[in-house]
PDB file of C-alpha atoms and ligand atoms in Angstrom:
ATOM      1  CA  UNK U 218      55.202  -1.537 128.753  1.00 67.00           C
ATOM      2  CA  UNK U 219      58.381  -0.863 126.843  1.00 81.00           C
ATOM      3  CA  UNK U 220      60.154  -3.562 124.834  1.00 87.00           C
ATOM      4  CA  UNK U 221      62.858  -3.769 127.493  1.00 93.00           C
ATOM      5  CA  UNK U 222      60.502  -3.992 130.477  1.00 92.00           C
ATOM      6  CA  UNK U 223      58.763  -6.979 128.898  1.00 93.00           C
ATOM      7  CA  UNK U 224      62.067  -8.884 128.892  1.00 96.00           C
ATOM      8  CA  UNK U 225      63.201  -8.112 132.451  1.00 97.00           C
ATOM      9  CA  UNK U 226      62.849 -10.785 135.094  1.00 96.00           C
ATOM     10  CA  UNK U 227      60.724  -9.311 137.919  1.00 96.00           C
ATOM     11  CA  UNK U 228      62.570  -8.405 141.117  1.00 96.00           C
ATOM     12  CA  UNK U 229      61.908 -10.923 143.826  1.00 95.00           C
ATOM     13  CA  UNK U 230      59.731 -10.100 146.815  1.00 95.00           C
ATOM     14  CA  UNK U 231      62.634 -10.957 149.108  1.00 94.00           C
ATOM     15  CA  UNK U 232      64.686  -8.140 147.562  1.00 96.00           C
ATOM     16  CA  UNK U 233      61.843  -5.630 147.944  1.00 97.00           C
ATOM     17  CA  UNK U 234      61.478  -6.481 151.642  1.00 97.00           C
ATOM     18  CA  UNK U 235      65.228  -6.369 152.317  1.00 96.00           C
ATOM     19  CA  UNK U 236      65.620  -3.044 150.486  1.00 97.00           C
ATOM     20  CA  UNK U 237      62.811  -1.392 152.458  1.00 97.00           C
ATOM     21  CA  UNK U 238      64.235  -2.733 155.716  1.00 97.00           C
ATOM     22  CA  UNK U 239      67.276  -0.421 155.303  1.00 96.00           C
ATOM     23  CA  UNK U 240      66.055   2.701 153.523  1.00 97.00           C
ATOM     24  CA  UNK U 241      69.103   4.740 154.573  1.00 96.00           C
ATOM     25  CA  UNK U 242      71.534   2.421 152.763  1.00 96.00           C
ATOM     26  CA  UNK U 243      69.131   2.073 149.827  1.00 97.00           C
ATOM     27  CA  UNK U 244      69.044   5.867 149.412  1.00 98.00           C
ATOM     28  CA  UNK U 245      72.835   6.225 149.677  1.00 97.00           C
ATOM     29  CA  UNK U 246      73.263   3.555 147.015  1.00 97.00           C
ATOM     30  CA  UNK U 247      70.500   5.131 144.915  1.00 98.00           C
ATOM     31  CA  UNK U 248      72.245   8.521 145.065  1.00 98.00           C
ATOM     32  CA  UNK U 249      75.450   6.929 143.797  1.00 97.00           C
ATOM     33  CA  UNK U 250      73.482   5.193 141.000  1.00 97.00           C
ATOM     34  CA  UNK U 251      72.110   8.541 139.807  1.00 98.00           C
ATOM     35  CA  UNK U 252      75.598  10.091 139.904  1.00 98.00           C
ATOM     36  CA  UNK U 253      77.061   7.147 138.003  1.00 97.00           C
ATOM     37  CA  UNK U 254      74.273   7.345 135.395  1.00 98.00           C
ATOM     38  CA  UNK U 255      75.221  10.985 134.747  1.00 98.00           C
ATOM     39  CA  UNK U 256      78.915  10.085 134.526  1.00 98.00           C
ATOM     40  CA  UNK U 257      78.241   7.182 132.153  1.00 97.00           C
ATOM     41  CA  UNK U 258      76.202   9.429 129.846  1.00 98.00           C
ATOM     42  CA  UNK U 259      78.934  12.080 129.772  1.00 98.00           C
ATOM     43  CA  UNK U 260      81.573   9.418 129.157  1.00 98.00           C
ATOM     44  CA  UNK U 261      79.504   8.319 126.125  1.00 97.00           C
ATOM     45  CA  UNK U 262      79.451  11.895 124.842  1.00 98.00           C
ATOM     46  CA  UNK U 263      83.242  12.071 125.255  1.00 98.00           C
ATOM     47  CA  UNK U 264      83.686   8.744 123.476  1.00 97.00           C
ATOM     48  CA  UNK U 265      81.283   9.424 120.581  1.00 96.00           C
ATOM     49  CA  UNK U 266      81.457  13.199 119.982  1.00 98.00           C
ATOM     50  CA  UNK U 267      80.381  13.020 116.313  1.00 97.00           C
ATOM     51  CA  UNK U 268      77.272  10.884 116.889  1.00 97.00           C
ATOM     52  CA  UNK U 269      74.542  13.521 116.553  1.00 95.00           C
ATOM     53  CA  UNK U 270      71.677  11.364 117.865  1.00 96.00           C
ATOM     54  CA  UNK U 271      73.715  10.620 120.994  1.00 98.00           C
ATOM     55  CA  UNK U 272      75.373  13.897 122.034  1.00 98.00           C
ATOM     56  CA  UNK U 273      72.343  16.113 122.722  1.00 98.00           C
ATOM     57  CA  UNK U 274      70.060  13.458 124.262  1.00 98.00           C
ATOM     58  CA  UNK U 275      72.775  12.030 126.532  1.00 98.00           C
ATOM     59  CA  UNK U 276      73.818  15.501 127.672  1.00 98.00           C
ATOM     60  CA  UNK U 277      70.180  16.104 128.654  1.00 98.00           C
ATOM     61  CA  UNK U 278      70.034  12.679 130.275  1.00 98.00           C
ATOM     62  CA  UNK U 279      73.155  13.484 132.336  1.00 98.00           C
ATOM     63  CA  UNK U 280      71.569  16.733 133.562  1.00 98.00           C
ATOM     64  CA  UNK U 281      68.402  14.865 134.502  1.00 98.00           C
ATOM     65  CA  UNK U 282      70.393  12.246 136.431  1.00 98.00           C
ATOM     66  CA  UNK U 283      72.136  14.978 138.417  1.00 98.00           C
ATOM     67  CA  UNK U 284      68.750  16.460 139.302  1.00 98.00           C
ATOM     68  CA  UNK U 285      67.763  12.960 140.477  1.00 98.00           C
ATOM     69  CA  UNK U 286      71.029  12.747 142.446  1.00 98.00           C
ATOM     70  CA  UNK U 287      70.255  16.002 144.252  1.00 98.00           C
ATOM     71  CA  UNK U 288      66.657  14.928 144.864  1.00 98.00           C
ATOM     72  CA  UNK U 289      67.853  11.703 146.518  1.00 98.00           C
ATOM     73  CA  UNK U 290      70.405  13.673 148.577  1.00 98.00           C
ATOM     74  CA  UNK U 291      67.591  15.907 149.853  1.00 98.00           C
ATOM     75  CA  UNK U 292      65.541  12.857 150.758  1.00 98.00           C
ATOM     76  CA  UNK U 293      68.511  11.377 152.583  1.00 97.00           C
ATOM     77  CA  UNK U 294      69.060  14.592 154.557  1.00 97.00           C
ATOM     78  CA  UNK U 295      65.347  14.796 155.365  1.00 97.00           C
ATOM     79  CA  UNK U 296      65.683  11.386 156.981  1.00 97.00           C
ATOM     80  CA  UNK U 297      68.745  12.385 158.953  1.00 97.00           C
ATOM     81  CA  UNK U 298      71.156  10.501 156.715  1.00 96.00           C
ATOM     82  CA  UNK U 299      74.050  11.692 154.571  1.00 96.00           C
ATOM     83  CA  UNK U 300      75.992  10.585 151.541  1.00 98.00           C
ATOM     84  CA  UNK U 301      78.831   8.208 152.258  1.00 97.00           C
ATOM     85  CA  UNK U 302      81.018   5.828 150.300  1.00 97.00           C
ATOM     86  CA  UNK U 303      79.520   2.401 149.664  1.00 95.00           C
ATOM     87  CA  UNK U 304      81.333  -0.557 148.096  1.00 89.00           C
ATOM     88  CA  UNK U 305      80.127  -0.876 144.502  1.00 83.00           C
ATOM     89  CA  UNK U 306      78.038  -3.944 143.703  1.00 86.00           C
ATOM     90  CA  UNK U 307      79.885  -4.330 140.407  1.00 92.00           C
ATOM     91  CA  UNK U 308      76.577  -4.768 138.562  1.00 95.00           C
ATOM     92  CA  UNK U 309      77.375  -2.668 135.483  1.00 95.00           C
ATOM     93  CA  UNK U 310      80.867  -4.157 135.175  1.00 95.00           C
ATOM     94  CA  UNK U 311      79.456  -7.685 135.485  1.00 96.00           C
ATOM     95  CA  UNK U 312      76.894  -6.916 132.785  1.00 97.00           C
ATOM     96  CA  UNK U 313      79.586  -5.582 130.470  1.00 97.00           C
ATOM     97  CA  UNK U 314      81.678  -8.709 131.137  1.00 97.00           C
ATOM     98  CA  UNK U 315      78.673 -10.906 130.355  1.00 97.00           C
ATOM     99  CA  UNK U 316      78.072  -8.994 127.130  1.00 97.00           C
ATOM    100  CA  UNK U 317      81.716  -9.470 126.111  1.00 97.00           C
ATOM    101  CA  UNK U 318      81.675 -13.174 126.971  1.00 97.00           C
ATOM    102  CA  UNK U 319      78.501 -13.901 124.982  1.00 96.00           C
ATOM    103  CA  UNK U 320      79.074 -11.628 121.969  1.00 94.00           C
ATOM    104  CA  UNK U 321      78.889 -13.405 118.610  1.00 86.00           C
ATOM    105  CA  UNK U 322      82.325 -13.943 117.057  1.00 82.00           C
ATOM    106  CA  UNK U 323      82.966 -11.266 114.428  1.00 83.00           C
ATOM    107  CA  UNK U 324      85.790  -9.115 113.184  1.00 83.00           C
ATOM    108  CA  UNK U 325      86.357  -5.636 111.804  1.00 85.00           C
ATOM    109  CA  UNK U 326      83.338  -3.399 111.304  1.00 84.00           C
ATOM    110  CA  UNK U 327      80.895  -6.123 112.420  1.00 91.00           C
ATOM    111  CA  UNK U 328      82.687  -6.455 115.749  1.00 92.00           C
ATOM    112  CA  UNK U 329      82.632  -2.692 116.303  1.00 93.00           C
ATOM    113  CA  UNK U 330      78.899  -2.544 115.536  1.00 94.00           C
ATOM    114  CA  UNK U 331      78.231  -5.422 117.938  1.00 96.00           C
ATOM    115  CA  UNK U 332      80.352  -3.797 120.675  1.00 96.00           C
ATOM    116  CA  UNK U 333      78.552  -0.485 120.320  1.00 96.00           C
ATOM    117  CA  UNK U 334      75.160  -2.212 120.266  1.00 97.00           C
ATOM    118  CA  UNK U 335      76.008  -4.072 123.482  1.00 98.00           C
ATOM    119  CA  UNK U 336      77.360  -0.950 125.163  1.00 97.00           C
ATOM    120  CA  UNK U 337      73.993   0.752 124.540  1.00 98.00           C
ATOM    121  CA  UNK U 338      71.910  -2.333 125.433  1.00 98.00           C
ATOM    122  CA  UNK U 339      73.704  -2.702 128.777  1.00 98.00           C
ATOM    123  CA  UNK U 340      72.828   0.924 129.609  1.00 98.00           C
ATOM    124  CA  UNK U 341      69.253   0.330 128.432  1.00 98.00           C
ATOM    125  CA  UNK U 342      68.928  -2.641 130.779  1.00 98.00           C
ATOM    126  CA  UNK U 343      70.369  -0.736 133.753  1.00 98.00           C
ATOM    127  CA  UNK U 344      67.888   2.102 133.234  1.00 98.00           C
ATOM    128  CA  UNK U 345      65.007  -0.335 132.743  1.00 98.00           C
ATOM    129  CA  UNK U 346      65.964  -2.187 135.942  1.00 97.00           C
ATOM    130  CA  UNK U 347      65.944   1.097 137.873  1.00 97.00           C
ATOM    131  CA  UNK U 348      62.462   1.753 136.516  1.00 98.00           C
ATOM    132  CA  UNK U 349      61.278  -1.738 137.468  1.00 97.00           C
ATOM    133  CA  UNK U 350      62.645  -1.444 140.990  1.00 98.00           C
ATOM    134  CA  UNK U 351      61.226   2.049 141.548  1.00 98.00           C
ATOM    135  CA  UNK U 352      57.799   0.717 140.522  1.00 98.00           C
ATOM    136  CA  UNK U 353      58.135  -2.177 142.971  1.00 98.00           C
ATOM    137  CA  UNK U 354      59.387   0.000 145.830  1.00 98.00           C
ATOM    138  CA  UNK U 355      56.669   2.622 145.296  1.00 98.00           C
ATOM    139  CA  UNK U 356      53.996  -0.078 145.464  1.00 98.00           C
ATOM    140  CA  UNK U 357      55.461  -1.887 148.472  1.00 98.00           C
ATOM    141  CA  UNK U 358      56.374   0.906 150.865  1.00 98.00           C
ATOM    142  CA  UNK U 359      53.849   2.279 153.329  1.00 97.00           C
ATOM    143  CA  UNK U 360      55.887   5.490 153.566  1.00 98.00           C
ATOM    144  CA  UNK U 361      53.978   7.968 151.366  1.00 98.00           C
ATOM    145  CA  UNK U 362      56.952  10.308 151.051  1.00 98.00           C
ATOM    146  CA  UNK U 363      59.252   7.520 149.877  1.00 98.00           C
ATOM    147  CA  UNK U 364      56.611   6.217 147.455  1.00 98.00           C
ATOM    148  CA  UNK U 365      56.361   9.709 145.957  1.00 98.00           C
ATOM    149  CA  UNK U 366      60.138   9.854 145.441  1.00 98.00           C
ATOM    150  CA  UNK U 367      60.089   6.642 143.409  1.00 98.00           C
ATOM    151  CA  UNK U 368      56.925   7.608 141.515  1.00 98.00           C
ATOM    152  CA  UNK U 369      58.466  10.967 140.582  1.00 98.00           C
ATOM    153  CA  UNK U 370      61.627   9.345 139.193  1.00 98.00           C
ATOM    154  CA  UNK U 371      60.393   6.211 137.506  1.00 96.00           C
ATOM    155  CA  UNK U 372      59.039   7.632 134.235  1.00 96.00           C
ATOM    156  CA  UNK U 373      62.403   9.258 133.446  1.00 97.00           C
ATOM    157  CA  UNK U 374      64.257   5.956 133.908  1.00 97.00           C
ATOM    158  CA  UNK U 375      61.879   4.197 131.515  1.00 97.00           C
ATOM    159  CA  UNK U 376      62.481   6.967 128.971  1.00 98.00           C
ATOM    160  CA  UNK U 377      66.253   6.645 129.455  1.00 98.00           C
ATOM    161  CA  UNK U 378      66.021   2.914 128.790  1.00 98.00           C
ATOM    162  CA  UNK U 379      64.157   3.555 125.548  1.00 97.00           C
ATOM    163  CA  UNK U 380      66.702   6.202 124.539  1.00 98.00           C
ATOM    164  CA  UNK U 381      69.611   3.784 124.926  1.00 98.00           C
ATOM    165  CA  UNK U 382      67.636   1.092 123.087  1.00 97.00           C
ATOM    166  CA  UNK U 383      67.140   3.509 120.186  1.00 97.00           C
ATOM    167  CA  UNK U 384      70.885   4.207 120.145  1.00 98.00           C
ATOM    168  CA  UNK U 385      71.598   0.450 120.119  1.00 98.00           C
ATOM    169  CA  UNK U 386      69.358   0.060 117.070  1.00 97.00           C
ATOM    170  CA  UNK U 387      71.016   2.980 115.314  1.00 96.00           C
ATOM    171  CA  UNK U 388      74.509   1.678 116.106  1.00 96.00           C
ATOM    172  CA  UNK U 389      73.758  -1.829 114.919  1.00 96.00           C
ATOM    173  CA  UNK U 390      71.728  -0.844 111.868  1.00 92.00           C
ATOM    174  CA  UNK U 391      69.604  -3.909 112.399  1.00 89.00           C
ATOM    175  CA  UNK U 392      67.285  -5.791 114.727  1.00 94.00           C
ATOM    176  CA  UNK U 393      68.600  -6.013 118.283  1.00 97.00           C
ATOM    177  CA  UNK U 394      65.642  -7.881 119.810  1.00 96.00           C
ATOM    178  CA  UNK U 395      67.327 -11.283 120.127  1.00 96.00           C
ATOM    179  CA  UNK U 396      70.446  -9.729 121.629  1.00 97.00           C
ATOM    180  CA  UNK U 397      68.374  -7.688 124.081  1.00 98.00           C
ATOM    181  CA  UNK U 398      66.617 -10.886 125.174  1.00 97.00           C
ATOM    182  CA  UNK U 399      69.953 -12.672 125.665  1.00 97.00           C
ATOM    183  CA  UNK U 400      71.404  -9.780 127.673  1.00 98.00           C
ATOM    184  CA  UNK U 401      68.220  -9.506 129.760  1.00 98.00           C
ATOM    185  CA  UNK U 402      68.767 -13.158 130.741  1.00 98.00           C
ATOM    186  CA  UNK U 403      72.368 -12.331 131.718  1.00 97.00           C
ATOM    187  CA  UNK U 404      71.102  -9.342 133.693  1.00 97.00           C
ATOM    188  CA  UNK U 405      68.685 -11.541 135.646  1.00 96.00           C
ATOM    189  CA  UNK U 406      71.607 -13.786 136.604  1.00 95.00           C
ATOM    190  CA  UNK U 407      73.872 -10.857 137.550  1.00 96.00           C
ATOM    191  CA  UNK U 408      71.327  -9.038 139.714  1.00 94.00           C
ATOM    192  CA  UNK U 409      70.532 -12.164 141.697  1.00 91.00           C
ATOM    193  CA  UNK U 410      74.163 -13.173 142.333  1.00 91.00           C
ATOM    194  CA  UNK U 411      74.213 -14.750 145.792  1.00 89.00           C
ATOM    195  CA  UNK U 412      76.155 -13.344 148.722  1.00 88.00           C
ATOM    196  CA  UNK U 413      75.831  -9.665 147.771  1.00 89.00           C
ATOM    197  CA  UNK U 414      74.653  -6.853 150.000  1.00 90.00           C
ATOM    198  CA  UNK U 415      71.243  -5.381 149.197  1.00 90.00           C
ATOM    199  CA  UNK U 416      71.670  -2.585 146.681  1.00 93.00           C
ATOM    200  CA  UNK U 417      69.479  -0.930 144.050  1.00 93.00           C
ATOM    201  CA  UNK U 418      71.055  -3.302 141.510  1.00 92.00           C
ATOM    202  CA  UNK U 419      72.125  -6.246 143.656  1.00 88.00           C
ATOM    203  CA  UNK U 420      71.116  -8.489 146.469  1.00 80.00           C
ATOM    204  CA  UNK U 421      68.190 -10.346 144.960  1.00 75.00           C
TER     205      UNK U 421
HETATM  206 FE1  LIG R 556      67.881   8.768 137.283  1.00 51.61          FE
HETATM  207 FE1  LIG R 557      68.275   7.159 134.192  1.00 51.61          FE
END
């Protein structure tokens, strides 16, 4: 188990059941998650073009996410569904807000290092949560084809989480374990916010 996975609160059984009760919506949301993961990675490349350890790996990550996006689209079509707009759950934005609100007070270079560290840790947690939920869905569904989809994708998401964690460590030039633990606690609160529709990263 990766360092991030060990810190994630397990998804609740009630979420797993609700997600599998509406596979069409779950897949539409999942497709958007893969697309957004590619966009986020490319936005990082645009923002940090001179960071050698980031540019190549995140370009590859973006390509991989688009392959995932197309795989989920095929699965959706196979089931008679199609891509449509879905209101965003606001999960990533809420995580970034939580990171900002809980960041240690600092100025100058220390603040920039802490911001960059948190930016990478938030991405690491999102990827790790995808991995955790794919594992849960693969185990819980009695649809062999759906289970295979999640099993085929989950290892990549774990790797992506570790990649972002490595970038957080490089950015911070120090130990990020305590901060990862604090942000994992925020993530557990954000993902279980009441009153949200069931999504890959919301609703339980
Ligand atoms: Fe992905
Ligand atoms: Fe990913």
